[in-house]
Coordinates of C-alpha atoms and ligand atoms in Angstrom, one line a residue:
M67 CA 100.9 98.3 82.3
T68 CA 99.7 98.4 86.0
D69 CA 99.9 101.6 88.4
V70 CA 101.8 101.2 91.8
I71 CA 101.5 103.0 95.1
L72 CA 104.7 102.8 97.0
V73 CA 104.1 102.9 100.9
L74 CA 107.1 103.9 102.9
N75 CA 107.0 103.6 106.8
A76 CA 110.6 104.8 107.8
G77 CA 111.7 105.1 111.5
S78 CA 114.9 105.6 113.3
S79 CA 117.0 102.7 111.9
S80 CA 114.4 101.1 109.7
I81 CA 112.5 101.9 106.3
K82 CA 109.6 99.1 105.6
F83 CA 108.0 99.4 102.1
R84 CA 104.9 97.8 100.5
A85 CA 104.1 98.3 96.9
Y86 CA 100.2 98.2 96.1
Y87 CA 99.0 97.5 92.5
R88 CA 95.8 99.6 91.5
E89 CA 93.6 96.5 90.5
G90 CA 90.0 98.1 89.6
K91 CA 88.7 99.4 92.9
E92 CA 91.2 97.2 94.9
L93 CA 95.0 97.6 96.2
G94 CA 96.7 94.4 95.7
L95 CA 99.9 93.9 97.8
G96 CA 103.2 93.4 95.8
L97 CA 106.6 93.4 96.5
H98 CA 106.8 94.4 100.5
G99 CA 109.7 94.5 102.8
Q100 CA 112.4 96.6 104.9
I101 CA 116.0 97.5 105.5
E102 CA 116.3 97.0 109.2
G103 CA 119.7 97.8 111.5
L104 CA 120.5 100.9 109.3
F105 CA 123.4 102.2 111.5
S106 CA 124.3 98.9 113.3
S107 CA 124.2 96.0 110.9
P108 CA 121.8 96.6 108.0
H109 CA 119.7 93.7 106.4
F110 CA 117.4 94.1 103.6
I111 CA 114.5 91.6 103.1
A112 CA 111.9 91.4 100.6
H113 CA 109.1 89.3 99.5
D114 CA 106.9 89.0 96.4
K115 CA 102.9 89.1 96.4
N116 CA 103.1 85.1 97.0
N117 CA 105.1 86.1 100.3
E118 CA 108.0 84.0 98.7
K119 CA 111.4 85.8 99.0
A120 CA 112.5 87.8 96.5
G121 CA 115.7 89.4 97.6
E122 CA 117.9 89.6 100.7
K123 CA 121.3 91.4 101.5
S124 CA 123.3 91.9 104.4
W125 CA 125.8 94.8 104.7
G126 CA 127.5 93.2 107.8
D127 CA 127.8 93.9 111.7
G128 CA 128.9 97.3 112.3
A129 CA 128.3 98.7 108.7
K130 CA 126.3 101.9 108.4
L131 CA 123.7 102.9 105.7
S132 CA 121.8 106.4 105.7
H133 CA 118.1 106.8 105.1
E134 CA 119.4 108.0 101.6
D135 CA 121.2 104.9 101.2
G136 CA 118.7 102.8 102.2
I137 CA 116.0 104.7 100.1
H138 CA 118.2 104.2 97.0
Y139 CA 118.7 100.5 97.5
I140 CA 114.9 100.0 97.9
S141 CA 114.4 102.4 94.7
A142 CA 116.8 100.3 92.6
F143 CA 115.3 96.9 93.9
L144 CA 111.9 98.0 92.9
T145 CA 113.2 99.4 89.7
T146 CA 114.7 96.0 88.7
H147 CA 111.7 93.9 90.0
R148 CA 109.0 96.2 88.8
G149 CA 108.3 94.4 85.5
D150 CA 105.8 96.1 83.3
N151 CA 104.3 98.3 86.4
R152 CA 104.4 102.1 86.6
L153 CA 105.0 104.0 89.9
V154 CA 102.4 106.8 90.3
A155 CA 102.8 107.9 94.1
V156 CA 104.6 107.2 97.1
G157 CA 102.6 107.4 100.5
H158 CA 104.3 108.1 103.9
R159 CA 103.7 107.5 107.3
V160 CA 104.1 110.7 109.3
V161 CA 103.4 110.4 113.1
H162 CA 102.3 113.9 113.6
G163 CA 100.0 116.1 111.5
G164 CA 99.6 118.7 114.7
G165 CA 96.4 120.4 115.2
K166 CA 96.5 121.5 111.3
F167 CA 96.3 118.4 109.3
A168 CA 93.2 116.6 110.1
K169 CA 93.4 114.5 107.0
S170 CA 96.5 113.2 104.6
V171 CA 97.7 115.8 102.3
L172 CA 100.0 116.0 99.2
A173 CA 103.8 116.4 100.7
T174 CA 104.6 119.6 98.7
P175 CA 107.9 121.0 99.9
D176 CA 105.8 123.7 101.7
V177 CA 103.9 121.0 103.5
V178 CA 107.1 119.2 104.6
D179 CA 108.8 122.4 105.9
E180 CA 105.5 123.0 108.2
L181 CA 105.5 119.5 109.1
D182 CA 109.2 119.6 110.5
K183 CA 108.0 122.2 112.7
L184 CA 106.3 119.6 114.6
T185 CA 109.5 117.7 115.2
P186 CA 109.3 118.7 119.1
L187 CA 106.4 117.1 119.6
A188 CA 107.6 113.7 118.3
P189 CA 111.3 114.0 118.2
L190 CA 111.9 110.0 117.9
H191 CA 109.4 110.0 114.9
Q192 CA 108.8 112.7 112.7
P193 CA 112.5 113.6 111.4
H194 CA 112.7 110.0 110.2
N195 CA 109.4 110.3 108.7
L196 CA 109.9 113.3 106.7
K197 CA 113.6 112.2 105.3
P198 CA 112.3 109.9 102.5
I199 CA 110.1 112.5 101.2
R200 CA 112.9 114.9 100.8
I201 CA 115.0 112.5 99.6
I202 CA 112.5 111.2 96.7
A203 CA 111.7 114.6 96.0
A204 CA 115.1 115.5 95.0
S205 CA 115.3 113.2 92.6
R206 CA 111.3 112.8 91.4
P207 CA 110.1 116.1 92.1
D208 CA 107.2 115.3 89.4
L209 CA 106.4 112.3 91.6
P210 CA 103.3 112.7 94.0
Q211 CA 104.0 112.0 97.5
V212 CA 101.3 111.9 100.2
A213 CA 101.6 112.2 104.1
C214 CA 99.5 110.3 106.1
F215 CA 99.2 110.9 109.8
D216 CA 98.8 109.2 113.0
T217 CA 97.1 111.8 114.7
A218 CA 94.5 112.8 111.9
F219 CA 91.9 110.1 113.1
H220 CA 91.6 111.4 116.6
R221 CA 90.9 115.3 115.2
A222 CA 87.1 114.2 115.3
Q223 CA 87.3 114.1 119.1
T224 CA 85.5 116.7 121.1
E225 CA 87.6 119.7 122.2
V226 CA 87.1 118.5 125.8
A227 CA 88.5 115.0 124.9
Q228 CA 91.4 116.7 123.3
A229 CA 92.0 119.2 126.1
F230 CA 94.7 119.4 129.0
A231 CA 93.8 121.1 132.3
L232 CA 96.1 123.8 131.6
P233 CA 96.2 127.6 131.0
E234 CA 95.3 128.9 127.7
S235 CA 98.5 130.7 127.6
I236 CA 100.0 127.3 127.2
T237 CA 97.4 125.0 125.4
S238 CA 96.9 127.9 122.6
R239 CA 100.7 126.7 121.6
G240 CA 99.2 123.3 120.8
V241 CA 99.6 121.6 124.0
R242 CA 96.6 119.2 123.6
R243 CA 96.1 115.5 123.4
Y244 CA 96.6 114.5 120.0
G245 CA 96.6 110.7 120.1
F246 CA 98.3 108.2 117.7
H247 CA 98.2 104.9 115.9
G248 CA 95.1 106.4 113.9
L249 CA 96.0 104.8 110.7
S250 CA 95.7 101.7 112.5
Y251 CA 92.2 102.6 114.3
E252 CA 91.0 103.6 110.8
Y253 CA 91.7 100.5 109.2
I254 CA 90.1 98.6 111.9
A255 CA 87.0 101.1 111.9
Q256 CA 86.7 100.2 108.4
A257 CA 87.4 96.9 108.6
L258 CA 84.6 96.1 111.6
P259 CA 81.3 96.0 109.5
E260 CA 82.4 93.0 107.9
F261 CA 82.8 91.4 111.3
S262 CA 80.2 92.9 113.5
P263 CA 77.7 95.4 112.1
R264 CA 76.6 96.0 116.0
A265 CA 80.3 97.2 116.9
A266 CA 80.9 99.3 113.9
N267 CA 77.4 101.0 114.3
G268 CA 77.9 101.1 118.3
R269 CA 80.8 102.0 120.6
A270 CA 84.0 99.9 120.5
I271 CA 87.2 100.0 122.0
V272 CA 90.4 99.1 120.0
A273 CA 93.5 98.2 122.0
H274 CA 96.7 98.5 119.6
L275 CA 99.0 96.5 121.3
G276 CA 102.6 96.4 119.5
N277 CA 105.9 97.9 120.6
G278 CA 104.1 100.9 120.9
A279 CA 100.8 100.7 122.5
S280 CA 97.4 102.7 122.8
M281 CA 94.0 102.3 123.1
C282 CA 91.2 104.3 121.1
A283 CA 87.4 104.6 122.0
I284 CA 85.5 104.7 118.6
E285 CA 82.0 105.5 118.3
K286 CA 80.3 104.7 115.0
G287 CA 83.6 104.9 113.2
R288 CA 84.8 108.2 114.5
S289 CA 87.6 108.6 117.4
V290 CA 85.9 109.7 120.7
A291 CA 89.1 109.2 123.0
S292 CA 92.4 108.0 123.4
T293 CA 94.9 106.8 125.9
M294 CA 98.0 108.7 124.1
G295 CA 97.9 112.4 124.4
F296 CA 100.6 115.3 123.5
T297 CA 103.3 112.7 122.6
A298 CA 103.2 108.9 121.8
V299 CA 104.6 108.0 125.5
D300 CA 101.2 108.9 127.4
G301 CA 98.9 106.1 128.3
L302 CA 99.6 102.4 128.6
P303 CA 103.0 101.0 129.6
M304 CA 104.8 99.7 125.9
G305 CA 107.7 98.0 125.2
T306 CA 110.2 100.8 126.4
R307 CA 107.9 103.5 126.8
C308 CA 106.2 104.4 130.5
G309 CA 103.0 105.5 129.5
S310 CA 101.2 107.7 132.0
L311 CA 103.1 109.3 134.4
D312 CA 102.5 111.7 137.3
P313 CA 104.2 115.1 136.0
G314 CA 105.3 115.0 139.6
V315 CA 107.8 112.3 139.0
L316 CA 109.3 114.2 136.1
L317 CA 110.1 117.3 138.3
Y318 CA 111.5 114.6 141.4
L319 CA 114.0 113.1 138.5
L320 CA 115.0 116.8 137.5
E321 CA 115.2 118.0 140.8
E322 CA 116.2 115.6 143.2
L323 CA 117.8 112.8 141.2
K324 CA 119.4 116.0 138.8
M325 CA 118.7 114.1 135.5
D326 CA 118.8 116.5 132.5
T327 CA 116.1 116.2 129.8
H328 CA 118.0 114.0 127.7
A329 CA 118.4 111.6 130.3
I330 CA 114.7 111.9 131.1
E331 CA 113.7 111.2 127.4
D332 CA 116.0 108.3 127.6
L333 CA 114.4 107.2 130.7
I334 CA 110.7 107.4 129.7
Y335 CA 111.2 106.5 125.9
K336 CA 113.8 103.5 125.8
Q337 CA 114.6 102.5 129.4
S338 CA 110.9 102.1 130.8
G339 CA 107.6 99.8 130.0
L340 CA 108.1 96.2 129.9
L341 CA 112.0 96.5 129.6
G342 CA 112.0 99.0 132.7
V343 CA 109.7 96.9 134.8
S344 CA 111.1 93.6 134.1
G345 CA 114.8 94.5 133.8
I346 CA 115.0 91.9 130.9
S347 CA 113.2 92.6 127.6
G348 CA 110.8 94.8 126.0
D349 CA 109.5 92.0 123.7
M350 CA 106.3 90.4 125.0
R351 CA 107.2 87.2 123.7
K352 CA 110.4 87.0 125.7
L353 CA 108.5 87.7 128.9
L354 CA 105.9 85.2 128.5
E355 CA 108.6 82.7 128.1
S356 CA 110.2 83.9 131.2
D357 CA 109.9 82.5 134.8
A358 CA 111.4 85.5 136.4
P359 CA 109.3 87.3 139.0
R360 CA 110.2 90.7 137.4
A361 CA 108.7 89.4 134.1
R362 CA 105.8 88.2 135.4
F363 CA 105.3 91.5 137.4
A364 CA 105.9 93.4 134.3
I365 CA 103.0 91.3 132.3
D366 CA 100.5 91.5 135.5
L367 CA 101.3 95.5 135.2
Y368 CA 100.7 95.6 131.4
A369 CA 97.4 93.8 131.8
Y370 CA 96.4 95.7 134.8
R371 CA 96.8 99.3 133.1
I372 CA 95.0 98.0 129.9
G373 CA 92.0 96.9 131.9
R374 CA 92.1 100.5 133.8
E375 CA 92.0 102.2 130.5
I376 CA 89.2 100.0 129.2
G377 CA 87.1 101.4 131.9
S378 CA 88.0 104.9 131.4
L379 CA 87.3 104.5 127.7
A380 CA 84.2 103.0 128.2
A381 CA 83.1 105.8 130.5
A382 CA 83.9 108.1 127.7
L383 CA 81.6 106.1 125.4
Q384 CA 79.1 105.5 128.1
G385 CA 78.8 101.8 127.1
L386 CA 80.6 99.3 125.2
D387 CA 79.6 96.9 122.5
A388 CA 82.9 95.7 121.6
L389 CA 86.7 95.1 122.2
V390 CA 89.0 94.6 119.8
F391 CA 92.4 93.6 120.2
T392 CA 94.9 94.3 117.4
A393 CA 98.8 94.5 116.6
G394 CA 101.6 92.4 117.5
I395 CA 100.7 91.6 121.0
G396 CA 97.0 91.9 120.5
E397 CA 96.9 89.7 117.2
N398 CA 98.9 87.0 118.7
S399 CA 99.0 86.4 122.5
A400 CA 95.8 84.8 124.0
E401 CA 97.6 85.0 127.1
I402 CA 97.5 88.9 127.2
R403 CA 93.8 89.2 125.5
R404 CA 92.7 86.7 128.4
R405 CA 94.5 88.7 131.2
A406 CA 93.2 92.0 130.2
A407 CA 89.9 90.9 129.3
R408 CA 89.7 89.4 132.9
H409 CA 90.0 93.1 134.3
A410 CA 87.2 94.3 132.4
A411 CA 85.0 91.2 133.2
W412 CA 83.1 93.8 135.3
L413 CA 81.8 95.2 131.9
G414 CA 79.9 91.7 131.0
I415 CA 83.1 90.3 128.9
E416 CA 83.1 87.2 128.9
I417 CA 86.3 85.2 126.7
D418 CA 85.5 81.8 125.0
E419 CA 88.9 80.2 125.8
S420 CA 89.2 78.0 123.1
A421 CA 88.2 80.5 120.5
N422 CA 90.9 82.9 122.3
E423 CA 93.6 80.2 121.8
A424 CA 92.7 79.5 118.3
G425 CA 93.1 83.4 117.4
G426 CA 89.6 84.4 116.6
P427 CA 88.5 86.3 115.0
R428 CA 85.5 86.6 117.4
I429 CA 86.9 85.3 121.0
S430 CA 84.1 86.3 123.4
T431 CA 81.4 83.7 124.5
P432 CA 77.7 84.1 122.7
S433 CA 76.6 85.1 126.0
S434 CA 79.1 87.9 126.4
K435 CA 77.7 91.3 126.9
V436 CA 80.4 93.0 125.2
E437 CA 81.6 91.1 122.0
V438 CA 85.5 90.5 121.7
W439 CA 87.3 90.5 118.5
A440 CA 91.2 90.0 117.5
I441 CA 91.5 91.5 114.2
P442 CA 94.8 92.1 112.2
T443 CA 95.8 95.4 111.6
D444 CA 97.0 96.9 108.3
E445 CA 98.3 100.5 108.7
E446 CA 100.2 100.3 105.2
L447 CA 96.9 99.3 103.4
M448 CA 95.3 102.3 105.0
I449 CA 98.5 104.7 103.9
A450 CA 97.8 103.2 100.4
R451 CA 94.4 104.1 100.5
H452 CA 94.7 107.5 101.5
T453 CA 97.5 108.1 99.1
R454 CA 95.2 107.1 96.1
E455 CA 92.3 109.2 97.4
V456 CA 94.5 112.3 97.5
V457 CA 96.2 111.6 93.9
D458 CA 92.6 111.0 92.5
A459 CA 91.4 114.3 93.7
Q460 CA 94.3 116.1 92.1
Ligands
AMP755 P1 104.2 95.1 116.7 O1 105.0 96.4 117.0 O2 102.8 95.1 116.2 O3 105.1 94.4 115.4 O4 104.6 94.1 117.7 C1 105.9 93.9 118.6 C2 105.3 93.2 119.9 O5 104.3 91.9 119.5 C3 106.5 92.7 120.3 O6 106.5 92.5 121.9 C4 106.3 91.0 120.3 O7 106.9 90.1 121.5 C5 104.9 90.8 120.4 N1 104.8 89.6 119.9 C6 104.6 89.3 118.5 N2 104.1 88.1 118.3 C7 103.7 87.6 119.6 C8 103.2 86.1 120.2 N3 103.0 85.2 119.6 N4 102.7 86.3 121.5 C9 103.2 87.4 122.3 N5 103.8 88.5 121.8 C10 103.9 88.9 120.6

């Protein structure tokens, strides 16, 4: 009988799952899949360890499934397909661990209540991340569940790097830079020695460019600075989030345009970034396929902002040995990698065009002063590793 660790990554309208088999020191990926469109047209799909389709179901347009329905469907599916295996723990992606949780933790009811208090810091993610923990605890209180945080990796940063220039009466309430995508950065930091000992032992910038996007300066495997701050809307422009914004713009929206806080939240999280600038889509593939001038402009702005942040993070590191691209856009788009790297050419970055088109992993020329890599991230595997660690320590 093999022990299985289930990883759940629950968002506002989707639940992704991955089952990992403990095989000695390794974690082997087994059944994996997701339910998407929970509240519009729910669709479930699962694949087995060989990536063969293992199950699929659609509930139809207009159907609605709660997170609870979704979790129950996934558990029933896994139970029927589990064979001779034993579920020993569930690991969850939780976006915010606040100032307190600097590493993954057993998600007891008290811990979950405490994490709930961080909801105002990540209103669009935290409640959905916590829901499955409570749902599973209700039917399986004996099953260890582990919360793994997107913020934890960044707690290694200095106090200065985490600070805002605000009065202490405000910062003491927890208003500081937290940084996100930490599970992705930690995975890359652990994978980097295989690709480049020089980068792993030196100074690297990792660009996590997905629907959400941020960059992290990493020195000898530790986070030094990040483009994301108090919330996951700071830093780079993203699919639908605006990224860094002069706070004066928010005052203008409130006072001159009479927008209320809900309208502003909707604007900066859901109507901005690539979608807002292009007026076409927040999906990079669609913009790259488009000839529309606004699509071109959105891509120009995106690449330019990455270039500027590379400069800022290189300054935080006092130099640069490697630049790593990861996540949907970073792993798949040679065009965006090329254009972003062009904005950082002054650092001595030279892209090898054919290696870049081929997808890497190394995409810089041998003479490039800074190595450039395209490396797939694996946040779920990172969650599974943390879950194993926490459970083994009990
Ligand atoms: P993620 O959130 O990591 O799944 O990344 C989603 C983003 O990656 C979307 O903007 C996609 O359009 C983008 N993406 C995925 N594949 C490609 C590709 N081949 N070229 C450009 N963008 C891509």
